[in-house]
PDB file of C-alpha atoms in Angstrom:
ATOM      1  CA  ASP J 164      -0.279  -0.222   0.131  1.00  0.00           C
ATOM      2  CA  ALA J 165       1.103   3.476  -0.891  1.00  0.00           C
ATOM      3  CA  GLY J 166       0.497   4.579   2.929  1.00  0.00           C
ATOM      4  CA  VAL J 167      -1.522   7.951   3.789  1.00  0.00           C
ATOM      5  CA  ILE J 168      -1.150  10.351   0.668  1.00  0.00           C
ATOM      6  CA  GLN J 169      -1.950  13.925   1.278  1.00  0.00           C
ATOM      7  CA  SER J 170      -2.067  16.716  -1.218  1.00  0.00           C
ATOM      8  CA  PRO J 171      -0.512  19.552  -1.664  1.00  0.00           C
ATOM      9  CA  ARG J 172       2.793  18.772   0.435  1.00  0.00           C
ATOM     10  CA  HIS J 173       3.391  22.540   0.770  1.00  0.00           C
ATOM     11  CA  GLU J 174       0.685  25.272   0.016  1.00  0.00           C
ATOM     12  CA  VAL J 175       1.434  29.522   0.866  1.00  0.00           C
ATOM     13  CA  THR J 176      -1.323  31.670   0.394  1.00  0.00           C
ATOM     14  CA  GLU J 177      -2.448  34.631   1.252  1.00  0.00           C
ATOM     15  CA  MET J 178      -4.484  35.788   4.285  1.00  0.00           C
ATOM     16  CA  GLY J 179      -8.353  35.651   3.858  1.00  0.00           C
ATOM     17  CA  GLN J 180      -8.225  32.859   0.798  1.00  0.00           C
ATOM     18  CA  GLU J 181      -9.574  29.758   0.359  1.00  0.00           C
ATOM     19  CA  VAL J 182      -7.458  26.700   1.193  1.00  0.00           C
ATOM     20  CA  THR J 183      -8.302  23.244   0.596  1.00  0.00           C
ATOM     21  CA  LEU J 184      -6.267  20.066   2.126  1.00  0.00           C
ATOM     22  CA  ARG J 185      -6.711  16.568   1.032  1.00  0.00           C
ATOM     23  CA  CYS J 186      -6.238  13.296   2.145  1.00  0.00           C
ATOM     24  CA  LYS J 187      -5.998   9.757   1.033  1.00  0.00           C
ATOM     25  CA  PRO J 188      -6.601   7.083   3.769  1.00  0.00           C
ATOM     26  CA  ILE J 189      -4.784   3.558   3.633  1.00  0.00           C
ATOM     27  CA  SER J 190      -7.362   1.080   1.694  1.00  0.00           C
ATOM     28  CA  GLY J 191      -9.468  -1.035   4.018  1.00  0.00           C
ATOM     29  CA  HIS J 192      -9.162   1.764   7.564  1.00  0.00           C
ATOM     30  CA  ASP J 193     -11.803   2.388   9.578  1.00  0.00           C
ATOM     31  CA  TYR J 194     -10.631   5.755  10.962  1.00  0.00           C
ATOM     32  CA  LEU J 195      -9.066   8.770   9.425  1.00  0.00           C
ATOM     33  CA  PHE J 196      -7.794  11.909  11.666  1.00  0.00           C
ATOM     34  CA  TRP J 197      -6.594  15.139  11.066  1.00  0.00           C
ATOM     35  CA  TYR J 198      -4.094  16.843  13.357  1.00  0.00           C
ATOM     36  CA  ARG J 199      -2.183  20.049  13.393  1.00  0.00           C
ATOM     37  CA  GLN J 200       1.135  20.809  14.392  1.00  0.00           C
ATOM     38  CA  THR J 201       2.943  23.848  15.849  1.00  0.00           C
ATOM     39  CA  MET J 202       5.930  24.858  18.065  1.00  0.00           C
ATOM     40  CA  MET J 203       3.902  26.463  20.022  1.00  0.00           C
ATOM     41  CA  ARG J 204       0.693  23.875  20.416  1.00  0.00           C
ATOM     42  CA  GLY J 205       3.014  20.540  19.776  1.00  0.00           C
ATOM     43  CA  LEU J 206       0.315  18.307  17.818  1.00  0.00           C
ATOM     44  CA  GLU J 207      -3.568  18.757  17.739  1.00  0.00           C
ATOM     45  CA  LEU J 208      -5.959  16.783  17.131  1.00  0.00           C
ATOM     46  CA  LEU J 209      -8.829  18.628  14.981  1.00  0.00           C
ATOM     47  CA  ILE J 210     -11.379  15.900  14.137  1.00  0.00           C
ATOM     48  CA  TYR J 211     -11.971  12.458  13.107  1.00  0.00           C
ATOM     49  CA  PHE J 212     -14.034  10.531  11.580  1.00  0.00           C
ATOM     50  CA  ASN J 213     -15.543   6.759  11.685  1.00  0.00           C
ATOM     51  CA  ASN J 214     -16.653   4.883   8.973  1.00  0.00           C
ATOM     52  CA  ASN J 215     -16.892   8.569   6.925  1.00  0.00           C
ATOM     53  CA  VAL J 216     -18.717   9.886   9.793  1.00  0.00           C
ATOM     54  CA  PRO J 217     -17.319  12.869  11.864  1.00  0.00           C
ATOM     55  CA  ILE J 218     -16.970  11.635  15.618  1.00  0.00           C
ATOM     56  CA  ASP J 219     -15.433  14.510  17.627  1.00  0.00           C
ATOM     57  CA  ASP J 220     -14.725  18.024  15.882  1.00  0.00           C
ATOM     58  CA  SER J 221     -14.375  19.097  18.986  1.00  0.00           C
ATOM     59  CA  GLY J 222     -10.583  20.137  18.324  1.00  0.00           C
ATOM     60  CA  MET J 223     -11.744  22.544  15.699  1.00  0.00           C
ATOM     61  CA  PRO J 224     -10.389  25.713  16.068  1.00  0.00           C
ATOM     62  CA  GLU J 225     -13.249  27.558  15.339  1.00  0.00           C
ATOM     63  CA  ASP J 226     -15.781  28.257  12.213  1.00  0.00           C
ATOM     64  CA  ARG J 227     -13.505  28.858   9.565  1.00  0.00           C
ATOM     65  CA  PHE J 228     -12.175  25.261   9.355  1.00  0.00           C
ATOM     66  CA  SER J 229     -14.493  22.389   8.118  1.00  0.00           C
ATOM     67  CA  ALA J 230     -14.069  18.956   7.274  1.00  0.00           C
ATOM     68  CA  LYS J 231     -15.574  15.965   5.502  1.00  0.00           C
ATOM     69  CA  MET J 232     -15.107  12.539   4.432  1.00  0.00           C
ATOM     70  CA  PRO J 233     -17.507  11.796   1.316  1.00  0.00           C
ATOM     71  CA  ASN J 234     -16.496   8.723   0.673  1.00  0.00           C
ATOM     72  CA  ALA J 235     -14.035   5.983   2.170  1.00  0.00           C
ATOM     73  CA  SER J 236     -11.142   7.108   0.154  1.00  0.00           C
ATOM     74  CA  PHE J 237     -10.988  10.557   0.380  1.00  0.00           C
ATOM     75  CA  SER J 238     -11.332  13.489   3.088  1.00  0.00           C
ATOM     76  CA  THR J 239     -10.806  17.053   2.955  1.00  0.00           C
ATOM     77  CA  LEU J 240     -10.114  19.889   5.467  1.00  0.00           C
ATOM     78  CA  LYS J 241     -10.762  23.473   4.769  1.00  0.00           C
ATOM     79  CA  ILE J 242     -10.137  26.602   6.113  1.00  0.00           C
ATOM     80  CA  GLN J 243     -12.644  29.522   4.879  1.00  0.00           C
ATOM     81  CA  PRO J 244     -10.990  32.455   5.780  1.00  0.00           C
ATOM     82  CA  SER J 245      -7.105  31.781   6.063  1.00  0.00           C
ATOM     83  CA  GLU J 246      -5.331  33.752   8.782  1.00  0.00           C
ATOM     84  CA  PRO J 247      -1.436  33.918   9.535  1.00  0.00           C
ATOM     85  CA  ARG J 248      -1.915  32.238  12.872  1.00  0.00           C
ATOM     86  CA  ASP J 249      -3.656  29.212  10.888  1.00  0.00           C
ATOM     87  CA  SER J 250       0.067  28.269   9.468  1.00  0.00           C
ATOM     88  CA  ALA J 251       1.228  25.254  10.713  1.00  0.00           C
ATOM     89  CA  VAL J 252       1.772  21.291   9.305  1.00  0.00           C
ATOM     90  CA  TYR J 253      -1.195  19.646   9.081  1.00  0.00           C
ATOM     91  CA  PHE J 254      -1.052  15.575   9.133  1.00  0.00           C
ATOM     92  CA  CYS J 255      -3.964  12.901   8.298  1.00  0.00           C
ATOM     93  CA  ALA J 256      -3.657   9.833   9.631  1.00  0.00           C
ATOM     94  CA  SER J 257      -5.827   6.293   9.076  1.00  0.00           C
ATOM     95  CA  SER J 258      -6.100   3.357  11.505  1.00  0.00           C
ATOM     96  CA  LEU J 259      -8.443   0.032  11.575  1.00  0.00           C
ATOM     97  CA  ALA J 260     -10.546  -0.454  14.742  1.00  0.00           C
ATOM     98  CA  LEU J 261     -10.131  -2.290  17.276  1.00  0.00           C
ATOM     99  CA  ALA J 262     -12.059  -3.238  20.343  1.00  0.00           C
ATOM    100  CA  GLY J 263     -14.701  -0.343  19.147  1.00  0.00           C
ATOM    101  CA  GLY J 264     -11.650   2.065  18.752  1.00  0.00           C
ATOM    102  CA  PRO J 265      -8.864   3.295  16.547  1.00  0.00           C
ATOM    103  CA  HIS J 266      -5.835   1.157  16.531  1.00  0.00           C
ATOM    104  CA  GLU J 267      -2.449   2.148  15.712  1.00  0.00           C
ATOM    105  CA  GLN J 268      -2.645   5.468  13.270  1.00  0.00           C
ATOM    106  CA  TYR J 269      -0.802   5.850   9.922  1.00  0.00           C
ATOM    107  CA  PHE J 270      -0.022   9.139   9.235  1.00  0.00           C
ATOM    108  CA  GLY J 271       0.532  11.024   6.344  1.00  0.00           C
ATOM    109  CA  PRO J 272       3.563  12.900   5.370  1.00  0.00           C
ATOM    110  CA  GLY J 273       1.800  16.279   6.163  1.00  0.00           C
ATOM    111  CA  THR J 274       1.075  19.540   4.382  1.00  0.00           C
ATOM    112  CA  ARG J 275       2.805  22.642   5.070  1.00  0.00           C
ATOM    113  CA  LEU J 276       0.893  25.960   4.902  1.00  0.00           C
ATOM    114  CA  THR J 277       2.082  29.110   5.117  1.00  0.00           C
ATOM    115  CA  VAL J 278      -0.634  31.930   5.798  1.00  0.00           C
ATOM    116  CA  THR J 279       0.741  35.417   4.272  1.00  0.00           C
TER     117      THR J 279
ATOM    118  CA  ALA U 502     -10.518  11.238  31.333  1.00  0.00           C
ATOM    119  CA  GLN U 503      -7.232   9.791  29.461  1.00  0.00           C
ATOM    120  CA  SER U 504      -4.158  11.136  29.506  1.00  0.00           C
ATOM    121  CA  VAL U 505      -0.598  10.353  29.228  1.00  0.00           C
ATOM    122  CA  ALA U 506       2.260  12.909  30.010  1.00  0.00           C
ATOM    123  CA  GLN U 507       5.810  13.109  28.693  1.00  0.00           C
ATOM    124  CA  PRO U 508       8.028  14.173  31.555  1.00  0.00           C
ATOM    125  CA  GLU U 509      11.285  15.172  29.832  1.00  0.00           C
ATOM    126  CA  ASP U 510      11.310  18.091  26.928  1.00  0.00           C
ATOM    127  CA  GLN U 511      14.366  17.025  25.933  1.00  0.00           C
ATOM    128  CA  VAL U 512      16.920  13.473  26.211  1.00  0.00           C
ATOM    129  CA  ASN U 513      20.245  13.836  25.809  1.00  0.00           C
ATOM    130  CA  VAL U 514      22.857  10.419  25.368  1.00  0.00           C
ATOM    131  CA  ALA U 515      25.953   9.559  24.320  1.00  0.00           C
ATOM    132  CA  GLU U 516      25.934   7.388  20.722  1.00  0.00           C
ATOM    133  CA  GLY U 517      26.455   3.693  22.276  1.00  0.00           C
ATOM    134  CA  ASN U 518      24.568   4.414  25.359  1.00  0.00           C
ATOM    135  CA  PRO U 519      21.490   3.242  26.568  1.00  0.00           C
ATOM    136  CA  LEU U 520      18.437   5.344  26.667  1.00  0.00           C
ATOM    137  CA  THR U 521      15.404   5.215  28.025  1.00  0.00           C
ATOM    138  CA  VAL U 522      12.236   8.086  27.012  1.00  0.00           C
ATOM    139  CA  LYS U 523       9.619   8.344  29.833  1.00  0.00           C
ATOM    140  CA  CYS U 524       5.954   7.881  29.277  1.00  0.00           C
ATOM    141  CA  THR U 525       3.085   7.837  32.180  1.00  0.00           C
ATOM    142  CA  TYR U 526      -0.407   7.605  31.658  1.00  0.00           C
ATOM    143  CA  SER U 527      -3.925   7.769  33.080  1.00  0.00           C
ATOM    144  CA  VAL U 528      -7.007   5.629  32.002  1.00  0.00           C
ATOM    145  CA  SER U 529     -10.205   4.678  33.787  1.00  0.00           C
ATOM    146  CA  GLY U 530      -9.721   1.188  32.715  1.00  0.00           C
ATOM    147  CA  ASN U 531      -6.713  -0.715  30.650  1.00  0.00           C
ATOM    148  CA  PRO U 532      -4.714   0.816  28.234  1.00  0.00           C
ATOM    149  CA  TYR U 533      -3.491   0.324  24.808  1.00  0.00           C
ATOM    150  CA  LEU U 534      -0.062   2.190  24.758  1.00  0.00           C
ATOM    151  CA  PHE U 535       2.116   2.891  21.839  1.00  0.00           C
ATOM    152  CA  TRP U 536       5.054   5.077  20.528  1.00  0.00           C
ATOM    153  CA  TYR U 537       5.836   7.413  17.656  1.00  0.00           C
ATOM    154  CA  VAL U 538       8.716   9.194  16.174  1.00  0.00           C
ATOM    155  CA  GLN U 539       8.998  11.596  13.850  1.00  0.00           C
ATOM    156  CA  TYR U 540      12.228  12.841  11.729  1.00  0.00           C
ATOM    157  CA  PRO U 541      12.331  15.970  10.788  1.00  0.00           C
ATOM    158  CA  ASN U 542       9.840  17.143   8.291  1.00  0.00           C
ATOM    159  CA  ARG U 543       8.140  13.846   8.417  1.00  0.00           C
ATOM    160  CA  GLY U 544       4.781  12.454   9.411  1.00  0.00           C
ATOM    161  CA  LEU U 545       4.900  10.337  12.864  1.00  0.00           C
ATOM    162  CA  GLN U 546       5.713   6.879  12.559  1.00  0.00           C
ATOM    163  CA  PHE U 547       4.732   3.628  14.351  1.00  0.00           C
ATOM    164  CA  LEU U 548       7.141   2.296  16.689  1.00  0.00           C
ATOM    165  CA  LEU U 549       5.224  -0.110  18.613  1.00  0.00           C
ATOM    166  CA  LYS U 550       2.526  -1.124  21.210  1.00  0.00           C
ATOM    167  CA  TYR U 551       0.858  -2.421  24.057  1.00  0.00           C
ATOM    168  CA  ILE U 552      -2.097  -4.142  23.824  1.00  0.00           C
ATOM    169  CA  THR U 553      -2.031  -7.346  26.110  1.00  0.00           C
ATOM    170  CA  GLY U 554       0.331  -9.805  26.884  1.00  0.00           C
ATOM    171  CA  ASP U 555       3.905  -9.924  28.083  1.00  0.00           C
ATOM    172  CA  ASN U 556       4.746  -6.422  29.174  1.00  0.00           C
ATOM    173  CA  LEU U 557       7.969  -6.209  27.203  1.00  0.00           C
ATOM    174  CA  VAL U 558       7.645  -5.026  23.846  1.00  0.00           C
ATOM    175  CA  LYS U 559       9.746  -4.971  20.873  1.00  0.00           C
ATOM    176  CA  GLY U 560       9.199  -3.071  17.996  1.00  0.00           C
ATOM    177  CA  SER U 561      11.429  -1.398  15.368  1.00  0.00           C
ATOM    178  CA  TYR U 562      14.728  -0.366  14.764  1.00  0.00           C
ATOM    179  CA  GLY U 563      15.859  -2.221  18.004  1.00  0.00           C
ATOM    180  CA  PHE U 564      13.487  -0.281  20.527  1.00  0.00           C
ATOM    181  CA  GLU U 565      11.511  -1.793  22.925  1.00  0.00           C
ATOM    182  CA  ALA U 566       9.371  -0.389  25.960  1.00  0.00           C
ATOM    183  CA  GLU U 567       7.773  -2.089  29.062  1.00  0.00           C
ATOM    184  CA  PHE U 568       4.442  -1.688  30.511  1.00  0.00           C
ATOM    185  CA  ASN U 569       4.404  -1.362  34.393  1.00  0.00           C
ATOM    186  CA  LYS U 570       0.442  -1.270  35.112  1.00  0.00           C
ATOM    187  CA  SER U 571       1.484  -0.390  38.927  1.00  0.00           C
ATOM    188  CA  GLN U 572       3.656   2.403  37.945  1.00  0.00           C
ATOM    189  CA  THR U 573       0.956   3.479  35.036  1.00  0.00           C
ATOM    190  CA  SER U 574       4.216   3.788  32.861  1.00  0.00           C
ATOM    191  CA  PHE U 575       5.427   2.932  29.261  1.00  0.00           C
ATOM    192  CA  HIS U 576       8.864   3.876  29.023  1.00  0.00           C
ATOM    193  CA  LEU U 577      10.586   3.654  25.448  1.00  0.00           C
ATOM    194  CA  LYS U 578      14.123   2.064  25.723  1.00  0.00           C
ATOM    195  CA  LYS U 579      17.424   1.170  23.233  1.00  0.00           C
ATOM    196  CA  PRO U 580      20.083  -0.751  24.353  1.00  0.00           C
ATOM    197  CA  SER U 581      22.916   1.307  22.337  1.00  0.00           C
ATOM    198  CA  ALA U 582      21.568   4.636  21.108  1.00  0.00           C
ATOM    199  CA  LEU U 583      22.848   5.610  17.432  1.00  0.00           C
ATOM    200  CA  VAL U 584      22.892   8.935  15.827  1.00  0.00           C
ATOM    201  CA  SER U 585      20.520   8.098  13.833  1.00  0.00           C
ATOM    202  CA  ASP U 586      17.753   7.834  16.527  1.00  0.00           C
ATOM    203  CA  SER U 587      17.961  11.930  17.060  1.00  0.00           C
ATOM    204  CA  ALA U 588      14.206  12.786  16.515  1.00  0.00           C
ATOM    205  CA  LEU U 589      11.102  13.688  18.540  1.00  0.00           C
ATOM    206  CA  TYR U 590       9.300  10.822  20.463  1.00  0.00           C
ATOM    207  CA  PHE U 591       5.803  10.583  20.734  1.00  0.00           C
ATOM    208  CA  CYS U 592       3.383   8.338  23.560  1.00  0.00           C
ATOM    209  CA  ALA U 593      -0.315   7.658  23.093  1.00  0.00           C
ATOM    210  CA  VAL U 594      -2.632   6.280  24.818  1.00  0.00           C
ATOM    211  CA  ARG U 595      -6.129   4.638  24.440  1.00  0.00           C
ATOM    212  CA  ASP U 596      -8.924   3.749  26.989  1.00  0.00           C
ATOM    213  CA  LYS U 597      -9.565  -0.004  25.370  1.00  0.00           C
ATOM    214  CA  ASN U 598     -12.728   0.497  28.059  1.00  0.00           C
ATOM    215  CA  GLN U 599     -13.699   3.912  26.397  1.00  0.00           C
ATOM    216  CA  ALA U 600     -14.936   2.673  22.506  1.00  0.00           C
ATOM    217  CA  GLY U 601     -14.318   4.995  19.826  1.00  0.00           C
ATOM    218  CA  THR U 602     -12.593   7.692  21.681  1.00  0.00           C
ATOM    219  CA  ALA U 603      -9.330   8.671  19.317  1.00  0.00           C
ATOM    220  CA  LEU U 604      -5.422   8.148  20.805  1.00  0.00           C
ATOM    221  CA  ILE U 605      -4.482  10.591  23.454  1.00  0.00           C
ATOM    222  CA  PHE U 606      -0.941  12.138  22.529  1.00  0.00           C
ATOM    223  CA  GLY U 607       1.559  12.959  24.903  1.00  0.00           C
ATOM    224  CA  LYS U 608       3.824  16.537  23.844  1.00  0.00           C
ATOM    225  CA  GLY U 609       6.432  14.721  22.838  1.00  0.00           C
ATOM    226  CA  THR U 610      10.502  14.238  23.689  1.00  0.00           C
ATOM    227  CA  THR U 611      13.094  15.407  21.607  1.00  0.00           C
ATOM    228  CA  LEU U 612      15.987  12.513  21.775  1.00  0.00           C
ATOM    229  CA  SER U 613      19.560  14.131  21.096  1.00  0.00           C
ATOM    230  CA  VAL U 614      21.832  11.853  20.407  1.00  0.00           C
ATOM    231  CA  SER U 615      25.868  12.680  20.010  1.00  0.00           C
ATOM    232  CA  SER U 616      28.365  10.637  18.562  1.00  0.00           C
TER     233      SER U 616
END
């Protein structure tokens, strides 16, 4: 398997623009996670899905952030409008289920977002 | 509530010496425990896990971890450190009895191995 695939790998945009990050999980995985990593705040869980259904979005910073998973092989994280404080590395991860919950997660290479 | 703590922001060891990266956890039930490593400009990479059974778990790149239920710890160890082991290490936990909850990650420990 190719692992978790994320695109783009780098994104530079101006404040106020819409940004869409994309993720293709490992085939057959039941869970999909979106994380954000910064030096200041470390690794933060934004939202996760089980069988394409959002389970917990309490980590989404504000209404400017939204995530969708229209099918088992694709998810998007959208920021509209973007702000400089959104600059971070965004990771997607997926996992199989074990005992009613997620098992070890496999991470994508990340998208480095810079908002100027 | 689930939580995990990595008490050291940074661990420094000399190449060839043994290394330990500490992790303690808190769950209401029994834990699933994980270690991940992150190299610069890369995603987190799964190293090893404890699910059940033998308390000593062996993983990738010669790493191992010991589950200690009485001390609620899951320290990562390696008998002989390599310079290439220098990276950011994350411990994570999930409560077996909390169906559907995500892994909780620690803040990470930077391991620096000097030659």
